[in-house]
Coordinates of C-alpha atoms in Angstrom, one line a residue:
X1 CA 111.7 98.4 202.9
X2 CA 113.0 102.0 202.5
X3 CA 110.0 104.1 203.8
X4 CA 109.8 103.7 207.8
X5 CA 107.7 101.0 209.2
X6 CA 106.2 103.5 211.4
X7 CA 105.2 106.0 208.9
X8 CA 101.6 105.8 208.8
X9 CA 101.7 106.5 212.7
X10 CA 104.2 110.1 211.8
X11 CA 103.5 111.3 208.4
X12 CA 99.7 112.0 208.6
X13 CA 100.1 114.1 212.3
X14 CA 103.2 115.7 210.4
X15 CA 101.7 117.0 207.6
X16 CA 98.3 117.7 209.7
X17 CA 100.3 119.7 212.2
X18 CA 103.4 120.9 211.0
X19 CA 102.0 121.9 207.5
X20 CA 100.2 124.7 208.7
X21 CA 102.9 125.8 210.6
X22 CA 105.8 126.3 209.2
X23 CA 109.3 126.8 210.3
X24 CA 111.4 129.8 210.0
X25 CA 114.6 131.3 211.2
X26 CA 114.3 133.2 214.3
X27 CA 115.9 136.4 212.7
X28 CA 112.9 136.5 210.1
X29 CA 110.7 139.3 211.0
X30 CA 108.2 139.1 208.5
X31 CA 106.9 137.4 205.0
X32 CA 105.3 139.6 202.5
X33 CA 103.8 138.5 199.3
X34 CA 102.0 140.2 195.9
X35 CA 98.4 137.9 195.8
X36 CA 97.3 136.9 192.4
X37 CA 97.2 134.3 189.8
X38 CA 98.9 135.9 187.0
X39 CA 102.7 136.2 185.5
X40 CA 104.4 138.8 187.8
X41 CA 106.8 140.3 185.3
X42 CA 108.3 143.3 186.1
X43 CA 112.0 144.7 186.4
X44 CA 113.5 145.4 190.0
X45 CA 113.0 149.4 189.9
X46 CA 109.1 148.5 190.3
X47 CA 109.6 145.4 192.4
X48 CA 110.2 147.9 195.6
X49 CA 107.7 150.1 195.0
X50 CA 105.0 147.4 194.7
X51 CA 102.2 147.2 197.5
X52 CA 103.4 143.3 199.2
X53 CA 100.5 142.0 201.4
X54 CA 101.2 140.2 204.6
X55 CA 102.0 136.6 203.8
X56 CA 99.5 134.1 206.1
X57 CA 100.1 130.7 204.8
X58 CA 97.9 131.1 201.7
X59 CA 98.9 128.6 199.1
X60 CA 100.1 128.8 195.9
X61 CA 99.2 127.7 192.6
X62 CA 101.5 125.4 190.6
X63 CA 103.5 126.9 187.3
X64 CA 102.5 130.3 188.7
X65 CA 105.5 133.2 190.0
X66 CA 105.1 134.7 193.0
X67 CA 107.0 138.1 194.4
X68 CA 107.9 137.3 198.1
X69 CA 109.9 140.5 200.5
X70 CA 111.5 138.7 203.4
X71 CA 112.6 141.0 205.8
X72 CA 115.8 139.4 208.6
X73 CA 116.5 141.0 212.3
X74 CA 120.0 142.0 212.2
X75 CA 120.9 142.0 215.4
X76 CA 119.8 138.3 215.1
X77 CA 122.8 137.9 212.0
X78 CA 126.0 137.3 213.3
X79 CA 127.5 137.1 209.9
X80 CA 127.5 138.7 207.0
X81 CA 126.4 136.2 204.3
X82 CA 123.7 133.6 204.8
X83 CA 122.7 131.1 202.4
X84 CA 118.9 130.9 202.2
X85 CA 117.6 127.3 201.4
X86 CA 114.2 125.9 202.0
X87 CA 113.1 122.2 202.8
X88 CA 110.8 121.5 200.2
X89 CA 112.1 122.3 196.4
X90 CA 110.7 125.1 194.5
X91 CA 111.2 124.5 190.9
X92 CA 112.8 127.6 190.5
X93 CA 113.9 130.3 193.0
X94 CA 115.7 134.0 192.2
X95 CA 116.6 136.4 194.9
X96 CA 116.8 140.3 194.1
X97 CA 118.4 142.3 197.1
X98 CA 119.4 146.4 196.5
X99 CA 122.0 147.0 198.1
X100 CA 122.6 150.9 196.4
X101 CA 121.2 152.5 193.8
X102 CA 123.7 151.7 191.7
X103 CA 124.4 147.6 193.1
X104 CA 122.0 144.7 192.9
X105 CA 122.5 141.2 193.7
X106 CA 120.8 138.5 191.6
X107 CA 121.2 134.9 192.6
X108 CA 119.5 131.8 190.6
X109 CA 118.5 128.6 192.3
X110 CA 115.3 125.8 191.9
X111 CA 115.5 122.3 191.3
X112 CA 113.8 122.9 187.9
X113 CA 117.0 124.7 186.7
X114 CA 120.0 122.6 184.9
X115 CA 122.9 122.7 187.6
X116 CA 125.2 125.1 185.2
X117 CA 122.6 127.7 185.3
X118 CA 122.6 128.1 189.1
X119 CA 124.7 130.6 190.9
X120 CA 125.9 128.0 193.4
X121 CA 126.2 124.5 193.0
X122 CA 126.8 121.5 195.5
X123 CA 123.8 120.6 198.1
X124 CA 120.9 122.6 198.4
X125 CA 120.0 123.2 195.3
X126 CA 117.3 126.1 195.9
X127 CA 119.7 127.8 197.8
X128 CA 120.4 132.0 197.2
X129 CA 122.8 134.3 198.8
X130 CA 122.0 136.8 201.0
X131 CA 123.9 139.4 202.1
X132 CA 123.8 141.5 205.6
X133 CA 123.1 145.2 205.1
X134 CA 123.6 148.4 207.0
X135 CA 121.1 149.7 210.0
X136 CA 118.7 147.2 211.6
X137 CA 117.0 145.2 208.9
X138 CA 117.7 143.3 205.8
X139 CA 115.3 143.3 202.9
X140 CA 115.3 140.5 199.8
X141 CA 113.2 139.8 197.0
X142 CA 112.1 136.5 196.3
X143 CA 110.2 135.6 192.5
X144 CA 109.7 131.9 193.3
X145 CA 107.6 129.2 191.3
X146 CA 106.7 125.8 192.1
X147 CA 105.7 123.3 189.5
X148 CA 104.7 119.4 190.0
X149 CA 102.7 120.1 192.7
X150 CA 98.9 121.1 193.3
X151 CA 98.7 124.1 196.0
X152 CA 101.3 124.3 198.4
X153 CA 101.8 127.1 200.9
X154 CA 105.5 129.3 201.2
X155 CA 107.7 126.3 202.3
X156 CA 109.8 126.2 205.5
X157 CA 112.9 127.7 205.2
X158 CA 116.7 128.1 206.8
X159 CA 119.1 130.5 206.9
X160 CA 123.0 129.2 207.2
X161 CA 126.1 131.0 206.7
X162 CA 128.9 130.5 204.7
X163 CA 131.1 129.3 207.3
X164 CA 128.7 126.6 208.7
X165 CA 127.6 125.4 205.2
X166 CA 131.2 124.6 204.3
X167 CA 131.3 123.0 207.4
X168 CA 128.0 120.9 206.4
X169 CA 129.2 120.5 203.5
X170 CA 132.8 118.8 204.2
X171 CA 131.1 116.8 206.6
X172 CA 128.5 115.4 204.7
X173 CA 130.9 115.0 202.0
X174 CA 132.8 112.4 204.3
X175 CA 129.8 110.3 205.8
X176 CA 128.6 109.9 202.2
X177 CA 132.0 108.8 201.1
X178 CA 131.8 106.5 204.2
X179 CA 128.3 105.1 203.6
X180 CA 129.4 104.9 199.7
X181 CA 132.0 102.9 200.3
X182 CA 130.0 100.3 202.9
X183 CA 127.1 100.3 199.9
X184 CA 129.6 99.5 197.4
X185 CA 131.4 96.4 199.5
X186 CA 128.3 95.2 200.0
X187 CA 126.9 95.4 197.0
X188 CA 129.9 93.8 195.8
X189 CA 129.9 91.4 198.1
X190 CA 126.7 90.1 197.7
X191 CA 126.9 90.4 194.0
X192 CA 129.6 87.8 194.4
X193 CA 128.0 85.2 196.3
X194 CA 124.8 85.5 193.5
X195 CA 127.2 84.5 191.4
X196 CA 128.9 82.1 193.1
X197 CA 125.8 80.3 194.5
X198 CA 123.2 81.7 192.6
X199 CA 121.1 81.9 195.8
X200 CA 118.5 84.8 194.7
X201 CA 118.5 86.0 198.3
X202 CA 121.9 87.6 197.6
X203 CA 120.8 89.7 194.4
X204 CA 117.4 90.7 195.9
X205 CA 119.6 92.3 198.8
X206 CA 121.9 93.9 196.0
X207 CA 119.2 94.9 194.1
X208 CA 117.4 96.7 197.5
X209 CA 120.6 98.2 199.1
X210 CA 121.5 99.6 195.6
X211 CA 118.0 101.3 194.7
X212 CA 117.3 102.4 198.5
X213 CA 120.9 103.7 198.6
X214 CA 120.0 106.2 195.3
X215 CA 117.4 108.1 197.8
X216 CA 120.1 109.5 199.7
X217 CA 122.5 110.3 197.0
X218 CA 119.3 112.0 195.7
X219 CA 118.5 114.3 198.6
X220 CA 122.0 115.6 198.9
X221 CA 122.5 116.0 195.6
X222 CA 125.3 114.0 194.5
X223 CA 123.4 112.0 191.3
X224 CA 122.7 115.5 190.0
X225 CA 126.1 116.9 190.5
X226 CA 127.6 113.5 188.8
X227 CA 125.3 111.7 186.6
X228 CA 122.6 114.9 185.0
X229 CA 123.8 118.3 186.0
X230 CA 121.9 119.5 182.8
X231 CA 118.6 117.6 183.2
X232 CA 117.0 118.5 186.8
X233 CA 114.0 116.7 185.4
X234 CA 115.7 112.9 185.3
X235 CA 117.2 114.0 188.4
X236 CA 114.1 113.8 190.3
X237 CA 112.6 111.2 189.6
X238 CA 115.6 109.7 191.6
X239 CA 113.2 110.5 194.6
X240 CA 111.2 107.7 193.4
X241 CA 114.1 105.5 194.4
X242 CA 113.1 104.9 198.2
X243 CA 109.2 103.5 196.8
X244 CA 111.3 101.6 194.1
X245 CA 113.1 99.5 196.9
X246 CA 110.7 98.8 198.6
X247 CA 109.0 95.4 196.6
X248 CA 112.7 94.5 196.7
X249 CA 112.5 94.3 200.5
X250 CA 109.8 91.9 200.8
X251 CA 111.7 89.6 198.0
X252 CA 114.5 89.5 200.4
X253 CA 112.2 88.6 203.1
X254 CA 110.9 86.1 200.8
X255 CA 114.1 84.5 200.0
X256 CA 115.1 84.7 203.5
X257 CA 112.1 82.6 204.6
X258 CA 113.7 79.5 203.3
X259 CA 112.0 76.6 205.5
X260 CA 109.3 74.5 204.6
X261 CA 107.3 74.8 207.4
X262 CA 107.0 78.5 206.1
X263 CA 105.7 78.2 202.5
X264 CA 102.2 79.5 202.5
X265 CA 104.1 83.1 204.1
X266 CA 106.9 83.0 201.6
X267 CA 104.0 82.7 199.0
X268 CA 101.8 85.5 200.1
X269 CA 105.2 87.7 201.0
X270 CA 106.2 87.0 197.5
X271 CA 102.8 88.1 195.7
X272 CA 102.5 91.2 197.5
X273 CA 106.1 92.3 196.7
X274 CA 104.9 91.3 192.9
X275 CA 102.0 93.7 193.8
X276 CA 104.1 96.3 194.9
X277 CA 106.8 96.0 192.3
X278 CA 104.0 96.7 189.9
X279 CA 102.5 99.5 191.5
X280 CA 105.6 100.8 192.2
X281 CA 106.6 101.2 188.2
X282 CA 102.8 102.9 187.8
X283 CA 103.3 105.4 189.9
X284 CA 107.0 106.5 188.4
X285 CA 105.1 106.8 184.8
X286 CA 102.2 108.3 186.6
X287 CA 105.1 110.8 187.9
X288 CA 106.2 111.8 184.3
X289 CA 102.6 113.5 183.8
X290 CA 101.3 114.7 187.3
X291 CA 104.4 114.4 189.5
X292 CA 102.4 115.6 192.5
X293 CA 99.6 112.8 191.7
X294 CA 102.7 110.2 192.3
X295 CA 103.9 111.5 195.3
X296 CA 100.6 111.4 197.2
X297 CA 100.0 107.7 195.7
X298 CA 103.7 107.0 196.8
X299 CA 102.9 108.2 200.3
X300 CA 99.5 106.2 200.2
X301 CA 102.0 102.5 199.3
X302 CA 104.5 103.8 201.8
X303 CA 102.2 103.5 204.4
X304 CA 100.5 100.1 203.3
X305 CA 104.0 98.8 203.2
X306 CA 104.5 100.3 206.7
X307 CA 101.7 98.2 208.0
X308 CA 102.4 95.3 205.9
X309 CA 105.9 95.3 208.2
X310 CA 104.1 95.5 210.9
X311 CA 102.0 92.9 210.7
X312 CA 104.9 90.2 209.7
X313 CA 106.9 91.8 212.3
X314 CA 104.4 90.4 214.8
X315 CA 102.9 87.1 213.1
X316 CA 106.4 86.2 212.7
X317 CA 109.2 87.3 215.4
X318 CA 108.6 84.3 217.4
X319 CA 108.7 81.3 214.8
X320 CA 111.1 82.4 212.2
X321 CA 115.0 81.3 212.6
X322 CA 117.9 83.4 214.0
X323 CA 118.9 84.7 210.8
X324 CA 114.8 86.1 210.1
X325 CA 114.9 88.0 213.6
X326 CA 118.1 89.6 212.8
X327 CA 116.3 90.9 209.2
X328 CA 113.0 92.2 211.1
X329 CA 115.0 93.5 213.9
X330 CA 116.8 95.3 211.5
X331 CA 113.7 97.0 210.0
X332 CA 112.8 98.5 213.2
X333 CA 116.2 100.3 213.4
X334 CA 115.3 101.6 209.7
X335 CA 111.8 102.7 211.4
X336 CA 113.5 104.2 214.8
X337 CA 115.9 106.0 212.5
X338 CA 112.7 107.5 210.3
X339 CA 110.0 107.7 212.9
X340 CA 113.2 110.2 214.9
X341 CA 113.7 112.4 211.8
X342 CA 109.9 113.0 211.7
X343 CA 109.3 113.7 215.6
X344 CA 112.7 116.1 215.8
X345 CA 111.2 118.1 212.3
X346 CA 108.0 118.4 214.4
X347 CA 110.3 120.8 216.6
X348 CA 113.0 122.0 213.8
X349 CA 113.4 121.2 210.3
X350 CA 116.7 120.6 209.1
X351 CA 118.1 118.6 206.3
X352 CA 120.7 117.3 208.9
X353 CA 117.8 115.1 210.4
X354 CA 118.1 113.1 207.3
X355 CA 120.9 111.4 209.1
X356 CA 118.8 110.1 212.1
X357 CA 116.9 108.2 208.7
X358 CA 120.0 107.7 207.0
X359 CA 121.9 106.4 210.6
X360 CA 118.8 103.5 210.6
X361 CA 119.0 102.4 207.1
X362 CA 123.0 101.9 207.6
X363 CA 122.5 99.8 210.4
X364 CA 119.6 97.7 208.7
X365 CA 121.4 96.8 206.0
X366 CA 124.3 96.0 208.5
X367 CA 122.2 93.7 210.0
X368 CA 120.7 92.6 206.7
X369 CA 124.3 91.5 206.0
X370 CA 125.1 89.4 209.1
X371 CA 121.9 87.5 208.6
X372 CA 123.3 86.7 205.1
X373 CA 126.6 86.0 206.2
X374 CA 124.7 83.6 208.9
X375 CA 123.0 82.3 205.9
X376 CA 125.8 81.8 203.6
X377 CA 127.8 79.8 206.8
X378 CA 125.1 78.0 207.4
X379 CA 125.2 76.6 203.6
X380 CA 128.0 76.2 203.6
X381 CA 128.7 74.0 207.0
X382 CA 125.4 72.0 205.3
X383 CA 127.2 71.3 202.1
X384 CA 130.5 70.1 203.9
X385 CA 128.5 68.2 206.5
X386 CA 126.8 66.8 202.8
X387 CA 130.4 66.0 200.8
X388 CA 131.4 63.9 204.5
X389 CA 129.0 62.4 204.4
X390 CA 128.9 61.4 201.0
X391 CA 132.7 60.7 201.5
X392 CA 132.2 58.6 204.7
X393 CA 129.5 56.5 202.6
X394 CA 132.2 56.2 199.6
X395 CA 134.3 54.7 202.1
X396 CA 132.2 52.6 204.2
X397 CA 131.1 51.3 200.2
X398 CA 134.8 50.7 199.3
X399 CA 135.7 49.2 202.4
X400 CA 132.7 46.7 202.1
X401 CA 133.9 46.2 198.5
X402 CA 137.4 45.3 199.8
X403 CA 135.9 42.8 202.6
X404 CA 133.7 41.1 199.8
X405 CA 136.4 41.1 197.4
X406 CA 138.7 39.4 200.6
X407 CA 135.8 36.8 200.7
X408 CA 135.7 36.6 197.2
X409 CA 139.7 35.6 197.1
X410 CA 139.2 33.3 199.9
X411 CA 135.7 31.7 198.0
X412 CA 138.0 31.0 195.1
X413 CA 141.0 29.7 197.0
X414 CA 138.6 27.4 198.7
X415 CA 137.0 26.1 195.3
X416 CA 140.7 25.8 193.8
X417 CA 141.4 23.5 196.9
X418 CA 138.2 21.5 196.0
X419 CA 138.8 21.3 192.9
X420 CA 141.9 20.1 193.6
X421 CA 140.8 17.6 195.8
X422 CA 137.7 16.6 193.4
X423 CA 140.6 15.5 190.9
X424 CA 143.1 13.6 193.2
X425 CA 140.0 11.8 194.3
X426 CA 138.6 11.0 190.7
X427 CA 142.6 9.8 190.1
X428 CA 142.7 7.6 192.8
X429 CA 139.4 6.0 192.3
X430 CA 140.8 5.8 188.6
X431 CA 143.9 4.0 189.8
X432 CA 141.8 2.2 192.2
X433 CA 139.9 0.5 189.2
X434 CA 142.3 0.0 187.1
X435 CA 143.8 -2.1 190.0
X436 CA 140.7 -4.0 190.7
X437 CA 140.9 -4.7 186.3
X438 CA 144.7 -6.3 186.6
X439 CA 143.5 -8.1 189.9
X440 CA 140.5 -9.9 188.1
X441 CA 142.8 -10.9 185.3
X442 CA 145.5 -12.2 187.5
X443 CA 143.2 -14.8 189.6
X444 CA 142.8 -17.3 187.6
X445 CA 146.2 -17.3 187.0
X446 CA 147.6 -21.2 189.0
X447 CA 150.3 -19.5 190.7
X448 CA 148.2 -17.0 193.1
X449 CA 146.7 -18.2 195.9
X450 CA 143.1 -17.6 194.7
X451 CA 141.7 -16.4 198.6
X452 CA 145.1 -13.9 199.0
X453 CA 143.8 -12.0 195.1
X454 CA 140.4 -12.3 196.6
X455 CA 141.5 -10.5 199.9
X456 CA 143.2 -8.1 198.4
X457 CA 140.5 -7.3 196.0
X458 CA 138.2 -6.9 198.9
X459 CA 140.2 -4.2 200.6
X460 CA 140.7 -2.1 197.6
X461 CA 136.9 -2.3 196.8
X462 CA 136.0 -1.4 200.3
X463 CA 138.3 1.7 199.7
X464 CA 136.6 3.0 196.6
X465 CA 133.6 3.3 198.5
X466 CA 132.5 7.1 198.9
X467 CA 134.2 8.5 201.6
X468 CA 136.2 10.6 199.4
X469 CA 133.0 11.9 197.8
X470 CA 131.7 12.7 201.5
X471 CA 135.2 14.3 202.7
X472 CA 134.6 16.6 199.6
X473 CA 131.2 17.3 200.1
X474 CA 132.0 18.4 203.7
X475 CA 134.5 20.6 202.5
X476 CA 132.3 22.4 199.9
X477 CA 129.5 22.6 202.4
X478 CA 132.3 25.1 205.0
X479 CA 132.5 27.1 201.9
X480 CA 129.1 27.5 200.6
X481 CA 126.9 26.3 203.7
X482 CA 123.5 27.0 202.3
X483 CA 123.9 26.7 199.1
X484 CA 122.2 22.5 199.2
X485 CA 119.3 23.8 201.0
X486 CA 118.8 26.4 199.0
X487 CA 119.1 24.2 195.8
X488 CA 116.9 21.6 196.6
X489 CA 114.4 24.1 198.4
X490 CA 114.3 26.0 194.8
X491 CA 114.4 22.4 192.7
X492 CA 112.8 19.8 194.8
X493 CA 113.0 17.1 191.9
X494 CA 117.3 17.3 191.3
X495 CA 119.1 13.5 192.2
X496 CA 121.9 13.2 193.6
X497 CA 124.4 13.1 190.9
X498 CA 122.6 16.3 189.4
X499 CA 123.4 17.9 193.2
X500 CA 126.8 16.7 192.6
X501 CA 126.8 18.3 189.4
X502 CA 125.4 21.8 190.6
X503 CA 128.3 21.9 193.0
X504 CA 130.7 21.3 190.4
X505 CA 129.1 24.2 188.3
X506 CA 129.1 26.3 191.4
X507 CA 132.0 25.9 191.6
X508 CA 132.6 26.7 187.7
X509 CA 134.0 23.9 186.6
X510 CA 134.0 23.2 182.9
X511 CA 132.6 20.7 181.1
X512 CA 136.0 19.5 180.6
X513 CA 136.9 19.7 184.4
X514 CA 133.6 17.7 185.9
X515 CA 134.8 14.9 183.2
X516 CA 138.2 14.6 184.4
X517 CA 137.2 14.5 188.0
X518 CA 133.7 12.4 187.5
X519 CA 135.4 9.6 185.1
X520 CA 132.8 10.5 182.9
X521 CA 132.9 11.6 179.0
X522 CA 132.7 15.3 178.4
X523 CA 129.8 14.5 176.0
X524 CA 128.1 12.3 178.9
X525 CA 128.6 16.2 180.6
X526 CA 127.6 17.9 178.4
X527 CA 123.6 15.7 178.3
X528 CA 124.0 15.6 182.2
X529 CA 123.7 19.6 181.4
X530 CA 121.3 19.8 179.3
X531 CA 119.0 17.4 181.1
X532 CA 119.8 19.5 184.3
X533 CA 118.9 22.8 182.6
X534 CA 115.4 21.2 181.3
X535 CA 114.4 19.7 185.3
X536 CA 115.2 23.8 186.2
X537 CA 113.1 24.8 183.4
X538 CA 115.3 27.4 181.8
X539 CA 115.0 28.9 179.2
X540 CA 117.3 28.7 176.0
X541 CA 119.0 32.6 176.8
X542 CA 119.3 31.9 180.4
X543 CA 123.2 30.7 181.8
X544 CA 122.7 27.8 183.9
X545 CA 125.9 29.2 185.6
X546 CA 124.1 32.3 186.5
X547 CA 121.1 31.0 187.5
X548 CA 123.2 28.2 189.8
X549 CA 125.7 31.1 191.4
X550 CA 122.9 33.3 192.0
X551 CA 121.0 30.4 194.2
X552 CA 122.8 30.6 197.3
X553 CA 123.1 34.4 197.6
X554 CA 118.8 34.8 197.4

């Protein structure tokens, strides 16, 4: 927002009360004027014998020249030479003062002439020289035109001398350097973080700061003096700069308004900056053909805008974030700073008020930058509080791997120690039988008491028995205490030896291993397999390990 949010509440009384009544230097005495609509063309020697009519505020007709006698108090001029400047532009301005008969000063000003063609450059750009004469009064001539506006009466005017414009002019020249250089880190600044981030709420601030920021380098004349000293027309339409930011305001407000319990304000904030952008680029083509036409409808979306403020100001002060409230807040300096300029013209015009207006745009966009810079923090405490916690999950993950792949070790180490034990046990009973074979052969031998053999025989049978098989059982059971349950829960129909055999393939066991430690064949196995896959019903590209492995963990 570059106009004032208060504007609609200063401008209207302003013009309705002040235009009538224009300001003018004390030391004026009177305002004298030649009526008509036509070309005044004559040469100086007729100028001061022409009949001037008292000047009352008529107006004046656009692309028309006008003959003007302004007539100074001298014992109101403490110095010799003034500059006359007035504050509204006429599009071109020539003073004519006789100072003999045989001297004439003729000075060229008007912002409708190139900046080479004036007899004094730098600020003010309608300004003329005006000399002090001898005896009471001083006498100038003024041929003046205005053009780009309808009918507009003789405009306010001041008188300053040399000495004080220098003055003016060193010290504008070093708040503008200063407020250059803040506009520029900022810009820059904020430039940066769009491209760092590509958040669009840092370019729609660039993009404001930047265009608002041209206004003022406009009114003192500095993008004339640098950029189109020979093309006063470009130049103003530079004032256009100040309704040009505007649209850009309310897309920083926009962007700003980043929760999600405000979407349906972001939405309409957003369309009516698209509104305004539009309008916005209307009325600057509009201003190529009837610049006055533009200025008005410029006024007119200046004041909407100031009411649009207004009304978000208030609808939203109380629900929006920190960061929000330091953005609004800082539009009301922006208006505190513009409504001021207005209310001290009302009393004195003076192009030094522009830095009440100028003082409250500086300390908006101040503020416009610590709400970014509260922003930007913000994100950026939310994206490291995001990577610890996606670090602290990383770990928590790796150290559960670590504890799964510690049960995983000790899983196998337990299945290598039953396995283990699964062959010393199928070894003994081997041994065992083989025992009980030599035994059988050996009792019908004469020599050997028959009932010792049969003793004997008795004791090894009783200890082939399957106490083993149960110690083994036991210990699989510790390491995989569900997985039975599960199994025979799943498979209701599995024997005993085909529960055995599921515990060996838990256990994964070849075919090759079970043999060894069963007694059996590997082919007599391999159909225990086969006849075990077909009770589970699997299918031919299912793994009977997998399916087996995965029974416990469900």
């Amino acid at each position: 927002m570059t106009k004032i949010i208060f504007i609609f509440l200063f401008v209207l009384p302003v013009k309705l009360f002040a235009g009538g009544q224009p300001n003018y230097p004390e030391s004026l005495i009177s305002i004298q004027y030649l009526p008509g609509d036509k070309i005044q063309d004559f040469s100086e020697a007729e100028m001061t014998n022409k009949m001037f009519t008292a000047y009352k505020n008529e107006t004046l007709s656009p692309n028309v020249y006008y003959w003007f006698r302004l007539t100074f108090d001298n014992q109101k001029l403490n110095k010799d030479s003034y500059f006359i400047h007035f504050n509204d532009f006429f599009a071109e301005i020539q003073l004519v003062q006789v100072l003999s008969e045989s001297k004439t000063l003729k000075y060229l000003g008007g912002s409708y002439i190139p900046l080479s063609n004036r007899s004094f450059e730098g600020f003010f750009k309608d300004k003329v020289l005006m000399t002090k004469t001898r005896g009471t009064q001083t006498t100038v001539y003024l041929r003046v035109k205005r053009a780009g506006f309808d009918t507009l009466s003789f405009p306010s005017m001041n008188i300053i001398s040399l000495e004080d414009y220098q003055h003016f002019k060193t010290k504008t020249d070093i708040v503008q350097s200063f407020f250059t250089g803040v506009i520029a880190i900022l810009c820059l600044f904020n430039l940066v973080l769009f491209l760092l981030t590509r958040e669009k709420l840092y370019l729609s601030y660039f993009i404001y700061i930047a265009i608002a920021s041209l206004y003022f380098f406009f009114y003192y004349g500095y993008i004339e003096l640098f950029w189109f000293p020979q093309h006063p027309l470009v130049n103003k339409m530079f004032f256009f700069s100040i309704l040009l930011a505007q649209p850009f305001y309310f897309f920083f407000l926009h962007y700003a308004l980043n929760e999600e319990n405000f979407r349906d304000y972001r939405k309409l904030i957003f369309r009516y900056a698209s509104v305004i952008l539009s309008l916005s680029v209307v009325v600057i083509i509009i201003s190529l053909f009837r610049y006055s036409v533009a200025i008005h409808i410029g006024d007119v979306l200046s004041v909407v805008n100031g009411i649009a403020i207004v009304l978000i100001f208030f609808l939203l002060i109380r629900k929006v974030p920190l960061t929000v409230k330091i953005i609004l807040s800082g539009s009301l300096f922006l208006a505190a700073g513009g409504g001021a300029a207005i209310i001290a013209n009302l009393f004195y015009i003076s192009v030094e008020h522009i830095y009440i207006y100028q003082v409250g745009f500086y300390i908006e966009i101040l503020l416009f930058a610590i709400a970014i810079n509260f922003t930007h923090n913000n994100e950026r405490l939310i994206r490291i509080k995001r990577q610890l916690d996606i670090t602290q999950l990383k770990n928590e993950k790796l150290e559960k791997e670590r504890e799964l792949e510690g049960l995983s070790k000790a899983i196998d180490k337990k299945n290598r120690d039953l396995t283990y034990k699964a062959i010393v046990i199928s070894q003994k009973e081997s041994m065992q039988k083989t025992i009980l074979k030599q035994l059988s052969k050996l009792k019908d031998q004469e020599k050997i008491q028959k009932s010792q053999l049969l003793e004997l025989m008795s004791n090894l049978k009783s200890n082939t028995n399957n106490n083993h098989w149960n110690e083994f059982e036991s210990h699989f059971t510790t390491v995989h205490p569900h997985f039975y349950s599960a199994l025979n829960k799943k498979y209701q129909n599995l024997t005993a030896s085909e529960n055995k055999l599921c515990a060996f393939i838990k256990m994964k066991l070849s075919s090759k291993e079970i043999a060894l430690i069963t007694g059996k064949s590997q082919q007599s196995v391999d159909v225990a397999r086969s006849r075990l896959r077909k009770k589970m019903g699997l299918a031919n590209h299912e793994n009977l390990y997998t399916v087996i492995s995965e029974i416990e963990i469900q």
